[in-house]
XYZ file of N, CA and C in Angstrom:
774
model
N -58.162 66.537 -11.790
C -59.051 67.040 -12.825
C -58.599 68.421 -13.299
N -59.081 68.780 -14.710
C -58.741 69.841 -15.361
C -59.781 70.620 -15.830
N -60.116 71.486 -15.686
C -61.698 72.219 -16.259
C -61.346 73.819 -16.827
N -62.052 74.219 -17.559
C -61.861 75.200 -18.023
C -62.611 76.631 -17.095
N -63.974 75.576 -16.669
C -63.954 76.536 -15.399
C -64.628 76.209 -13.884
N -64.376 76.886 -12.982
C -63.966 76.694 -11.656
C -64.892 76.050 -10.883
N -66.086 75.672 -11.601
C -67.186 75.056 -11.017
C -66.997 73.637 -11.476
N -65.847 73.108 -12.314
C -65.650 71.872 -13.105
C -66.726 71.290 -13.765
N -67.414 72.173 -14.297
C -68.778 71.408 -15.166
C -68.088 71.279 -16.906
N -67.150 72.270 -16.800
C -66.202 71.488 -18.249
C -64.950 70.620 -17.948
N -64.952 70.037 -17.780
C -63.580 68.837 -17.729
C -62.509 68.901 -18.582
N -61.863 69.193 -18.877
C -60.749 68.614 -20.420
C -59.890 67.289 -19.832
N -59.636 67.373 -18.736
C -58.937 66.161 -18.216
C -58.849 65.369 -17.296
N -59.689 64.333 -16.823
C -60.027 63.781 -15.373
C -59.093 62.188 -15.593
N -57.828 62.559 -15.009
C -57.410 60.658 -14.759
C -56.612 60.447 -13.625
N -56.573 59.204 -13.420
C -56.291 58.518 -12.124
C -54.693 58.059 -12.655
N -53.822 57.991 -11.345
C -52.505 58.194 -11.529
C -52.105 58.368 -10.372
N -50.948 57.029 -9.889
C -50.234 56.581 -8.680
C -48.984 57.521 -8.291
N -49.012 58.261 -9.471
C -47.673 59.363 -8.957
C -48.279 60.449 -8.717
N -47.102 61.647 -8.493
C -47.511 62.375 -7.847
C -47.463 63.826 -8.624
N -46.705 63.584 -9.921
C -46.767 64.681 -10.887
C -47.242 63.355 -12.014
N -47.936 64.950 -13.060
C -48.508 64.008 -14.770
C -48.095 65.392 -15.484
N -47.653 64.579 -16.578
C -47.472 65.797 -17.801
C -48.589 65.218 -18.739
N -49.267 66.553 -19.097
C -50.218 66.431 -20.184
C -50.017 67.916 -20.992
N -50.433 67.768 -22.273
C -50.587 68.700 -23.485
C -51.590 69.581 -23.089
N -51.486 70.778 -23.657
C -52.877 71.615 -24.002
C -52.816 72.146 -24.739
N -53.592 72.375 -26.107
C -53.380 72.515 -27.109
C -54.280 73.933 -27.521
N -55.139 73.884 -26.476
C -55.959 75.507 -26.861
C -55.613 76.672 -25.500
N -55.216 77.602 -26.393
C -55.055 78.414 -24.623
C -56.534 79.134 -24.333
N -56.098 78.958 -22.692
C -57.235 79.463 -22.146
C -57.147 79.484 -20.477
N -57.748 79.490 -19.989
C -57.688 79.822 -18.186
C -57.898 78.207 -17.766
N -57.098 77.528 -17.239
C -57.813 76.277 -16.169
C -57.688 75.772 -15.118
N -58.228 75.286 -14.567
C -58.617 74.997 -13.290
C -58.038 73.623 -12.682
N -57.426 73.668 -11.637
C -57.348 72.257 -11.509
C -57.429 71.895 -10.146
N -57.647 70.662 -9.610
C -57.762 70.328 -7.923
C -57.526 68.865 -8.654
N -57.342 67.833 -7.096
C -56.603 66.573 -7.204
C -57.348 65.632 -5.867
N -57.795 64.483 -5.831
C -58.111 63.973 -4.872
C -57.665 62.450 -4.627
N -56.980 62.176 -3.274
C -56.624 60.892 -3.482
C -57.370 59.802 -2.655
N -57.115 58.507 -3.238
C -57.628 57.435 -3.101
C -56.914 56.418 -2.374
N -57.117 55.667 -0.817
C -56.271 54.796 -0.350
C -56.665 53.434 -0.826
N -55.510 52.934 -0.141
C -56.029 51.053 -0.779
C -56.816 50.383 -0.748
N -58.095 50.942 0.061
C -59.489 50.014 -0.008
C -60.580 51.299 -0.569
N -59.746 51.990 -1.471
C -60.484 52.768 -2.502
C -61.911 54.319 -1.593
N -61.323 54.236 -0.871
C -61.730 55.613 -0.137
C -61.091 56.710 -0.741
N -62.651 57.808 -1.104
C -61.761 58.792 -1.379
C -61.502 60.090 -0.549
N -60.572 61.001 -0.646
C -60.708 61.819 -0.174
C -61.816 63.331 -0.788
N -61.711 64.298 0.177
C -62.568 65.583 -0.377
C -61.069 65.890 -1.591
N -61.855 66.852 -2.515
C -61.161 67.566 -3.327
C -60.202 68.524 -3.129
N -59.234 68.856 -3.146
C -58.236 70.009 -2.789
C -58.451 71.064 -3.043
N -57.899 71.884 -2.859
C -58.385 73.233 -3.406
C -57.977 73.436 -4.787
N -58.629 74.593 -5.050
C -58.712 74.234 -6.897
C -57.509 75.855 -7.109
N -56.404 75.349 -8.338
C -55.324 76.244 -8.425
C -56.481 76.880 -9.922
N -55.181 77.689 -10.385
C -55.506 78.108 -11.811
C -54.434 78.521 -12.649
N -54.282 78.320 -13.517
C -53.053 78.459 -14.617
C -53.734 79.363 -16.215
N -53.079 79.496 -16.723
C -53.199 80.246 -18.074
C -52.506 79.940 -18.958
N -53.043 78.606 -20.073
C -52.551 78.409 -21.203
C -52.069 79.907 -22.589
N -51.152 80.378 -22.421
C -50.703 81.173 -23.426
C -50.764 80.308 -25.000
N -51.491 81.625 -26.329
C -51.127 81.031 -27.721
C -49.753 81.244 -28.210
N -49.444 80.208 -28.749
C -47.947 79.884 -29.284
C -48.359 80.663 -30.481
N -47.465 81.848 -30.759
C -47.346 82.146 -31.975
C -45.966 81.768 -32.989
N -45.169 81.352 -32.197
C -43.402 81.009 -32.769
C -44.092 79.811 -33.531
N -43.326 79.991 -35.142
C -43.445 79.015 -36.133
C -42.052 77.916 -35.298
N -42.764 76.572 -35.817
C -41.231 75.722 -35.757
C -39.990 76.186 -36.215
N -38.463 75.710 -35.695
C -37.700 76.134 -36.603
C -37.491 74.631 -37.190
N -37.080 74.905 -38.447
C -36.781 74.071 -39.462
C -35.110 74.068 -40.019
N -34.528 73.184 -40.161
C -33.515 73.171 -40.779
C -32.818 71.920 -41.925
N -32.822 72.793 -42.895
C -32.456 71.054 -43.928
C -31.099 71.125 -44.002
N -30.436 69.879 -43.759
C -29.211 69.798 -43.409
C -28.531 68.941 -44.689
N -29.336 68.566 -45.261
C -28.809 67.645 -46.546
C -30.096 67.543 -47.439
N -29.879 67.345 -49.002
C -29.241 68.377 -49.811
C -29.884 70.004 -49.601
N -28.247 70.798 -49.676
C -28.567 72.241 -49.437
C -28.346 72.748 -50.651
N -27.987 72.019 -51.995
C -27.557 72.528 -53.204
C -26.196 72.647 -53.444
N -25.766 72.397 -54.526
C -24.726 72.239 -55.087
C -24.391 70.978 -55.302
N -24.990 69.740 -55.229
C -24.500 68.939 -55.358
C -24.797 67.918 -56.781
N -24.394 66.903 -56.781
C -24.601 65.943 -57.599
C -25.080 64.282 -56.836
N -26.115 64.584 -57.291
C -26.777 62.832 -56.831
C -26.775 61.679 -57.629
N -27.039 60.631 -57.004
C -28.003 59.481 -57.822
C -28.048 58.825 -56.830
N -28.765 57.266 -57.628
C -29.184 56.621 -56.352
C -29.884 56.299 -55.512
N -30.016 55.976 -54.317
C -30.463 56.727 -52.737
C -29.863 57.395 -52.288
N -30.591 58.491 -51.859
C -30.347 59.745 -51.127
C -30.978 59.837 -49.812
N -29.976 60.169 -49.174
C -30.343 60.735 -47.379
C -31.036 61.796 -47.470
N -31.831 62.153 -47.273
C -31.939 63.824 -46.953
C -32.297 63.889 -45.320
N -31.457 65.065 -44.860
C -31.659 65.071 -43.742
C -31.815 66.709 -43.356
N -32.296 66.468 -41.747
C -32.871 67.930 -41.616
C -33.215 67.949 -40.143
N -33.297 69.477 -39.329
C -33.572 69.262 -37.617
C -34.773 70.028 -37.770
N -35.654 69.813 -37.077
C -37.238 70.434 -36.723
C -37.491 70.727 -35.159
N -37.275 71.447 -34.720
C -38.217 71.647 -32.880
C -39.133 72.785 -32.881
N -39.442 72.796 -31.900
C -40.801 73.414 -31.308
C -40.848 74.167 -30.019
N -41.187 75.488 -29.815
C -40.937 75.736 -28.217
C -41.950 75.057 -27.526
N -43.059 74.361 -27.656
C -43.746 73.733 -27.355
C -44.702 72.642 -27.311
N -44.509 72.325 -28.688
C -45.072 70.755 -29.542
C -43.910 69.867 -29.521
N -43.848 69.336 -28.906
C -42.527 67.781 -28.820
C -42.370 67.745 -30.403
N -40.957 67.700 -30.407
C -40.266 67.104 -31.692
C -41.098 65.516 -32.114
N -41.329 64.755 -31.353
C -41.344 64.065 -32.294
C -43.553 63.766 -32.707
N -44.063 65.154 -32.123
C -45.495 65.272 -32.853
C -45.246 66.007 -33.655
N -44.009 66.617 -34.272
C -44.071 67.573 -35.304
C -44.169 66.746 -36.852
N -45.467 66.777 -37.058
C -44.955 65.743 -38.904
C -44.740 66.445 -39.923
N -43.761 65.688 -40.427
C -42.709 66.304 -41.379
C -43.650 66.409 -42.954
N -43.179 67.228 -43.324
C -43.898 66.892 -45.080
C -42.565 67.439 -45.858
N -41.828 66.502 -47.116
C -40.885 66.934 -47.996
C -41.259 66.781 -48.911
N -41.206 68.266 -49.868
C -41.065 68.324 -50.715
C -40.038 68.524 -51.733
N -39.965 68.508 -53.222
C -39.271 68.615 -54.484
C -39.580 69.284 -55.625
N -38.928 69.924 -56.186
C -39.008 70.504 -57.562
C -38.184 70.575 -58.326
N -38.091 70.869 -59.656
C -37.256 71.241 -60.777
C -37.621 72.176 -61.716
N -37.703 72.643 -61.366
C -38.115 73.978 -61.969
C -39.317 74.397 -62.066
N -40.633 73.301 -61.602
C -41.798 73.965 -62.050
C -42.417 73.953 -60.594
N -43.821 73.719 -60.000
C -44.417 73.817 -58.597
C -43.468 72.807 -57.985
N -43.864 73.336 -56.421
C -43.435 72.206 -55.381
C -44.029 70.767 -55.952
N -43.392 69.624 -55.796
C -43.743 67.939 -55.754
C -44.432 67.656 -54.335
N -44.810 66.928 -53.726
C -45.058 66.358 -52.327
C -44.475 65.018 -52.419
N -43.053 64.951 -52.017
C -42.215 63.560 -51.834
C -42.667 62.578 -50.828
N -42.910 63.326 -49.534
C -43.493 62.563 -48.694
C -44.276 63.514 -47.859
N -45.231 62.879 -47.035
C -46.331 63.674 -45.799
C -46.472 62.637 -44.642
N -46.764 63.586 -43.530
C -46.813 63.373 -41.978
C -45.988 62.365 -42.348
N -44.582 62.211 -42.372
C -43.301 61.560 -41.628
C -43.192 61.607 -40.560
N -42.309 61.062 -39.929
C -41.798 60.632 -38.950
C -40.802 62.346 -38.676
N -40.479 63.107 -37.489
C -39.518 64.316 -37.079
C -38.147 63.127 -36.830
N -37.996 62.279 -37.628
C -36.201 61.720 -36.752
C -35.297 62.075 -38.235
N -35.451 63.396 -38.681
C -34.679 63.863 -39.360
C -33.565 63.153 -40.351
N -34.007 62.019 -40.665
C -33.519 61.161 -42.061
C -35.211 60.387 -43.276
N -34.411 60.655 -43.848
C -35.705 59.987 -45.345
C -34.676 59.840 -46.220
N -35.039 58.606 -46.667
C -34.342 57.962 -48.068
C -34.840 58.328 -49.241
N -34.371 58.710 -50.266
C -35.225 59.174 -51.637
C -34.553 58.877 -52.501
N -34.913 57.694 -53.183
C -34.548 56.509 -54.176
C -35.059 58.034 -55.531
N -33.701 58.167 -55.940
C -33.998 59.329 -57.425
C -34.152 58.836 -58.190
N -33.500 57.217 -58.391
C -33.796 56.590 -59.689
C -34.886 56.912 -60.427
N -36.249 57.264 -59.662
C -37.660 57.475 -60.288
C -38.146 58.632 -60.705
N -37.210 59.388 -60.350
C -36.735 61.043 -61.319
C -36.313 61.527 -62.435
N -36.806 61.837 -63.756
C -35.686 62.830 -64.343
C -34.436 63.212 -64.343
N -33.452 63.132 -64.721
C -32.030 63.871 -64.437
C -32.771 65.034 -64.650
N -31.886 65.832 -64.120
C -32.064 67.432 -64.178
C -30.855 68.390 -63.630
N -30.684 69.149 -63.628
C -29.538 70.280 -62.508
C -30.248 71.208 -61.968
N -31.911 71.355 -62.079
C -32.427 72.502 -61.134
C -33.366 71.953 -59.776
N -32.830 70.827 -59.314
C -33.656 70.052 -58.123
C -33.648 70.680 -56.603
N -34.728 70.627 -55.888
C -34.866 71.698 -54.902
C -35.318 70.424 -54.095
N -35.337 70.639 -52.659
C -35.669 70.205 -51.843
C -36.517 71.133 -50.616
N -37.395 70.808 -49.846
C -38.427 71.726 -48.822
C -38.659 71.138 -47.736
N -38.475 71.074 -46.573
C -38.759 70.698 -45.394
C -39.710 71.787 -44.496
N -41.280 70.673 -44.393
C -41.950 71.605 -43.901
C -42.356 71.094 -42.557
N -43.202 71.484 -41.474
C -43.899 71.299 -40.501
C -45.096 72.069 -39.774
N -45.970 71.552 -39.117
C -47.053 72.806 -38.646
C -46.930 72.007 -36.946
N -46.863 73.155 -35.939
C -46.875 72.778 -34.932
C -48.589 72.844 -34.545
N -49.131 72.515 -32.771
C -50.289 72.182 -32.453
C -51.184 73.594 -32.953
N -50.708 74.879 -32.529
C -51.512 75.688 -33.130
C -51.481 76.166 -34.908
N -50.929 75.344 -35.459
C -51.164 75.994 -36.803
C -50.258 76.762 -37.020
N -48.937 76.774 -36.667
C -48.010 77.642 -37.077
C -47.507 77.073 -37.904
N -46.658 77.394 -39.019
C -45.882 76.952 -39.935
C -44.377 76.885 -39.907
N -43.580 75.979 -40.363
C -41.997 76.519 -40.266
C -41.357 75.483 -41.443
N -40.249 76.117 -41.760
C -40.000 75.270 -43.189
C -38.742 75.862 -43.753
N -37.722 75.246 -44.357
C -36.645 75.274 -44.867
C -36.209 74.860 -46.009
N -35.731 75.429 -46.961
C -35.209 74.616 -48.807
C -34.186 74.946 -48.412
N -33.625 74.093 -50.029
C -31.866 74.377 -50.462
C -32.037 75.237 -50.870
N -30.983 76.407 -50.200
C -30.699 77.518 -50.962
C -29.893 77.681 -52.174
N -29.857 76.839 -52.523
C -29.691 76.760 -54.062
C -30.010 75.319 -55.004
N -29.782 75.462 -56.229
C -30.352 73.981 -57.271
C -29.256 73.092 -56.916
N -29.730 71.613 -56.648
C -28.358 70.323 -57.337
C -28.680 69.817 -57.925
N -27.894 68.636 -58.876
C -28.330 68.063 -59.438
C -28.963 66.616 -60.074
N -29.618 66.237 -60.147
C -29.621 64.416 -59.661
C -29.326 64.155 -61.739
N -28.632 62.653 -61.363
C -28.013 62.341 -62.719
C -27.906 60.682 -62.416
N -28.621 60.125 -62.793
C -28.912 58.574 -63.032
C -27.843 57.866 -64.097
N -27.597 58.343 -64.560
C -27.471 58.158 -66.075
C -25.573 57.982 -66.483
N -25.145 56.648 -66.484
C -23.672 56.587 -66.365
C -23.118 57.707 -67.915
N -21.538 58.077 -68.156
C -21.280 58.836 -68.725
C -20.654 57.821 -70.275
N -20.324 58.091 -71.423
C -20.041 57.398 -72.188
C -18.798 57.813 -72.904
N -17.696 56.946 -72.716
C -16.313 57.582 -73.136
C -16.181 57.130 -74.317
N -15.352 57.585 -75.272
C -15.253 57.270 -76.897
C -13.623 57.370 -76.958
N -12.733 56.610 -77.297
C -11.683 56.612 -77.471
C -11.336 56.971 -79.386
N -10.434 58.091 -79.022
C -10.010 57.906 -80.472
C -8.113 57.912 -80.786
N -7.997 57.065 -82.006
C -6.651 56.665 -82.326
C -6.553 57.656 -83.218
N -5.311 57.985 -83.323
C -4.196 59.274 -84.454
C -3.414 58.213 -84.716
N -3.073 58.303 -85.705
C -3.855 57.795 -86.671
C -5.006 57.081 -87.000
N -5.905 57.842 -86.731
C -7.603 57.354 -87.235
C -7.354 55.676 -87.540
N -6.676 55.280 -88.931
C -6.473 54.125 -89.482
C -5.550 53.742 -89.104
N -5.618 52.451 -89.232
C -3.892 51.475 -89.480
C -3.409 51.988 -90.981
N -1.933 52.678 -90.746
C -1.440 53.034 -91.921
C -0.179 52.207 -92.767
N -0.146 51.051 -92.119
C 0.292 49.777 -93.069
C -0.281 48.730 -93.177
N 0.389 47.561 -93.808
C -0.360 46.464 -94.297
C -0.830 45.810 -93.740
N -2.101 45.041 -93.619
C -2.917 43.954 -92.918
C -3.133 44.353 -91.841
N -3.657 46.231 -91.605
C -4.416 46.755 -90.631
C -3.449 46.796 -89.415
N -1.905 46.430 -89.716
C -0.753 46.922 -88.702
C -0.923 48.715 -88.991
N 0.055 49.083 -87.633
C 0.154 50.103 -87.266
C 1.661 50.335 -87.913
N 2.503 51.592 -88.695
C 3.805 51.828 -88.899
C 3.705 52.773 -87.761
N 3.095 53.789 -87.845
C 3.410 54.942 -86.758
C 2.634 55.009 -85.249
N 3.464 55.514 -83.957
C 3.032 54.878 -83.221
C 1.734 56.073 -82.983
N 1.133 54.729 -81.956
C -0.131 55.241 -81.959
C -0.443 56.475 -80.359
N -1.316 57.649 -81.099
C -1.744 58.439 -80.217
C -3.233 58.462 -79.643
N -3.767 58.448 -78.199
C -4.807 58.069 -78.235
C -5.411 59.168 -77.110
N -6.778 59.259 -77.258
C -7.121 60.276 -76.773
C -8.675 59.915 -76.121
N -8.835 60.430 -75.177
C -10.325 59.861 -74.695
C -11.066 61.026 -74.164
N -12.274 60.657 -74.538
C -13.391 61.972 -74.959
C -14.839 61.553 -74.034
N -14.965 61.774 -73.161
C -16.379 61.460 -72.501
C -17.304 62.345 -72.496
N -18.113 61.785 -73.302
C -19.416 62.965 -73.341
C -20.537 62.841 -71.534
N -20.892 63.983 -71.685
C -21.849 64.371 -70.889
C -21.233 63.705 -69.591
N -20.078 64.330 -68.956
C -19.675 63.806 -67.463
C -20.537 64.098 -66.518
N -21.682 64.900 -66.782
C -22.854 65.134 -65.482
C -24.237 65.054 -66.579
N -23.908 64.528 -67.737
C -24.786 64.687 -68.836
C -25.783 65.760 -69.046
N -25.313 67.322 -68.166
C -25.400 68.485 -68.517
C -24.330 69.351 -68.909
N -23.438 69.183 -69.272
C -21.917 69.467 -69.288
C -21.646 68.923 -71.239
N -20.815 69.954 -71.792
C -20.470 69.811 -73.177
C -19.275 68.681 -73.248
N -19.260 68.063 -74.519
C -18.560 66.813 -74.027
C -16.757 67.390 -74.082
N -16.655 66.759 -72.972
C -15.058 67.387 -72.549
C -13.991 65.983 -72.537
N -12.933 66.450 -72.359
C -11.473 65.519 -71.898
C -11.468 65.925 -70.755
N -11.583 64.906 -69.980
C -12.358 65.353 -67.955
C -10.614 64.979 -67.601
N -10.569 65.433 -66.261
C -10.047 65.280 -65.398
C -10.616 65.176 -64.097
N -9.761 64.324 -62.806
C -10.133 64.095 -61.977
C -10.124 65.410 -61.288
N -11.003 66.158 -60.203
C -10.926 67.450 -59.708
C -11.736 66.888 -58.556
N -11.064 67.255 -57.171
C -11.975 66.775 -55.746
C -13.456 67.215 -55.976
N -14.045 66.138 -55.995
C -15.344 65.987 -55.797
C -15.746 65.610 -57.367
N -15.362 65.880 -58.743
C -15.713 65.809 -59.852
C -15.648 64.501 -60.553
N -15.836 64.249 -61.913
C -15.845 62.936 -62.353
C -14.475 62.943 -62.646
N -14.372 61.488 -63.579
C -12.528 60.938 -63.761
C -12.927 59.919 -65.249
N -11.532 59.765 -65.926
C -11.349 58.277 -66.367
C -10.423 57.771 -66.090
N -10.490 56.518 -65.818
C -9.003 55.494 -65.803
C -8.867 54.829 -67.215
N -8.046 54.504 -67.476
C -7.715 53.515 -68.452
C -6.322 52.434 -67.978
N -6.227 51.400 -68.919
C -5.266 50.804 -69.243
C -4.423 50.457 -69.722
N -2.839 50.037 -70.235
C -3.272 49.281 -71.030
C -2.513 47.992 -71.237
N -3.074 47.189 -71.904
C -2.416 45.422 -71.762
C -2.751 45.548 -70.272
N -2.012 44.282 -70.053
C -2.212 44.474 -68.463
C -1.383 45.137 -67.812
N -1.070 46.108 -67.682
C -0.695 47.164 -66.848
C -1.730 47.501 -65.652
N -1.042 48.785 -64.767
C -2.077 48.963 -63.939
C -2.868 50.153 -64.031
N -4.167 50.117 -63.716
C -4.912 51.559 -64.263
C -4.244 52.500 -63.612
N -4.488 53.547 -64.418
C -4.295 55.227 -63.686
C -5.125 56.239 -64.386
N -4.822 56.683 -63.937
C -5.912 57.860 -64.709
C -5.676 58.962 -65.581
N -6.744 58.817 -65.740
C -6.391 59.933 -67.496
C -6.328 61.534 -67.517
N -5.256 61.920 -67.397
C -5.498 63.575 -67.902
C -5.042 63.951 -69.184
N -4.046 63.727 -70.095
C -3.694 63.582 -71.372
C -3.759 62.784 -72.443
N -3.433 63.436 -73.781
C -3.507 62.006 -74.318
C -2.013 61.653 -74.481
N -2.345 59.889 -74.728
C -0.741 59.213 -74.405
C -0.637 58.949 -75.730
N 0.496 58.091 -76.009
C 1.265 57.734 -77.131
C 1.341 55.826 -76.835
N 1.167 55.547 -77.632
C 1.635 53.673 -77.835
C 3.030 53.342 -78.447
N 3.985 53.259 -77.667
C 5.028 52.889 -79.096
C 5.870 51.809 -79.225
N 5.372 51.000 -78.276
C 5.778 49.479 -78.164
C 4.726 48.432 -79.392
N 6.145 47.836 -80.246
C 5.530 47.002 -80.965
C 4.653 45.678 -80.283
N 3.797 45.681 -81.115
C 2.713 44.597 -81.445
C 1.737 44.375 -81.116
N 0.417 43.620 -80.660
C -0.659 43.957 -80.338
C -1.184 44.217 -78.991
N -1.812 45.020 -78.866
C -1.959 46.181 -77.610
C -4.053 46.171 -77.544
N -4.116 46.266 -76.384
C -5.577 46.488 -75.879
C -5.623 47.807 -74.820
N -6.619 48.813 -74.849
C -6.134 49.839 -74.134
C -7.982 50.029 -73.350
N -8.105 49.645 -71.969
C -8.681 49.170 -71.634
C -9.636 51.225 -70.695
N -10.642 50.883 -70.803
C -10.761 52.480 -70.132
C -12.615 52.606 -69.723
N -12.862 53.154 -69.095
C -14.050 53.761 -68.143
C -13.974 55.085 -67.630
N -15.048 55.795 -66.950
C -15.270 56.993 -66.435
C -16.454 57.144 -65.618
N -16.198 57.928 -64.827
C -17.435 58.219 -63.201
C -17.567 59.501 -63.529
N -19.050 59.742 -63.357
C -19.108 60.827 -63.758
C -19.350 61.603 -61.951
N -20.133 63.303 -62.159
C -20.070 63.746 -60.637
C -20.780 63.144 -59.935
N -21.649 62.245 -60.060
C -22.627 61.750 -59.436
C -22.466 60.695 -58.802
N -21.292 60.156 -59.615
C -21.090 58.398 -58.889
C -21.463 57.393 -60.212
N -21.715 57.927 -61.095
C -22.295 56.525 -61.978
C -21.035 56.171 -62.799
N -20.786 55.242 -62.938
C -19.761 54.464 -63.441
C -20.215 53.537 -64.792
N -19.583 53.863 -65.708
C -19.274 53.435 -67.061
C -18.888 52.157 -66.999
N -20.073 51.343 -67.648
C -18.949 49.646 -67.910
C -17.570 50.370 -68.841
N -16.549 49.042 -68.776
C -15.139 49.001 -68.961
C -15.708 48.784 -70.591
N -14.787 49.580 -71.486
C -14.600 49.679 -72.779
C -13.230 49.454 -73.154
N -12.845 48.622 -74.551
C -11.455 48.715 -74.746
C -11.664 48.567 -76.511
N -10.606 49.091 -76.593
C -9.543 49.055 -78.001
C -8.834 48.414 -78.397
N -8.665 47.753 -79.736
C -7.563 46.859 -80.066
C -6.909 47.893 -81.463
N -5.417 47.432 -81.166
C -4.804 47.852 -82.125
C -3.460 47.036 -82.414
N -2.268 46.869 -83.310
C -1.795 45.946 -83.451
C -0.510 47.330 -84.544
């Protein structure tokens, strides 16, 4: 038994138990009392033991919190992991419930509440806005009401939204008869909005950034950093796409020219 005081007329905890240690919580500090009495197999009991005393101390240490994914800088879509570590000097990790939040520029969102502490959550963005000022918050309150909590220290950006490449021929027109080509052809590819916050550029591939490939006829793709030249006679298909930073991928577009 557990009492708050020494005469046991307050109880907080009286149970029966074949071992010989019990772990239990206490969630308010204060002075308590405890003694133990045992019971043999035809249920005799013994007198009470002598009664100890202990001193629940108040936890003032907030949880620590840590968000481990997204910390900013990045580019999303998709499903997203977000992940993050939470403990306690004294509330078990896994009574700590999680609450994540989101923003973009205006108040905190509430993404999710009392989660699960096993430091993964999926967050389907599809049901978001694109944006580039997205924040993330990992919060928790341990047994006494302390608080602890962690954001990205800086904005990323979530981007749903595949990128759209536009091919253009130099000579604009076919400059001979029946829409043939005399001069050979120069071609150039232009993808607007590669994070569809971005002015529309001639991308290149850069670790971690978007790309285009193209083709052409059946050849094998490679990728685009210049523009090329056509100068093999007769009719030609020049086959091309682009990923932007996020991962979204452009259906395949092509060109005919002759």
């Amino acid at each position: 038994q557990i009492a708050t005081d020494v005469d046991f007329v307050n109880v907080v905890f009286d149970v029966a138990s074949g071992d010989s240690d019990y772990t239990l919580t206490l969630t308010t500090p204060d002075e308590y009392y405890w003694r133990v009495q045992a019971v043999d197999n035809n249920g005799l009991l013994s007198s009470w033991s002598d009664v100890w005393m202990f001193t629940r101390l108040a936890d003032t240490n907030p949880p620590v919190v840590e968000l481990l994914y997204p910390v900013g800088g990045e580019y999303l879509s998709g499903e997203v992991t977000i992940l993050w570590d939470a403990t306690d000097d004294f509330t078990p990790n896994v009574d700590l419930p999680i609450t994540i939040e989101y923003r973009c520029g205006g108040p905190w969102q509430i993404l999710a509440s009392d989660e699960e502490n096993d430091g993964v959550y999926l967050w389907d963005t599809t049901g978001y806005p694109d944006g580039t000022i997205y924040m993330i918050r990992i919060s928790t309150e341990d047994y006494w009401g302390n608080m602890g909590s962690d954001e990205s220290y800086t904005t990323f950006t979530v981007d749903n939204t595949a990128p759209e490449t536009t091919a253009y021929l130099d000579p604009a027109t076919p400059d001979g008869e029946n829409n043939w080509y005399v001069s050979n052809v120069r071609i150039t590819l232009v993808t607007e909005n590669m994070s569809r916050f971005l002015n529309p550029v001639t991308i290149s591939k850069i670790a971690g950034e978007g790309y285009t490939m193209y083709k052409i006829d059946d050849g094998d793709w490679q990728e685009y950093f210049v523009p090329f030249t056509v100068i093999e006679d007769g009719e030609h298909t020049v086959e091309y796409y682009s990923v932007d930073n996020a991962g979204n991928e452009e259906p395949v577009k092509s060109v005919d020219f002759k």
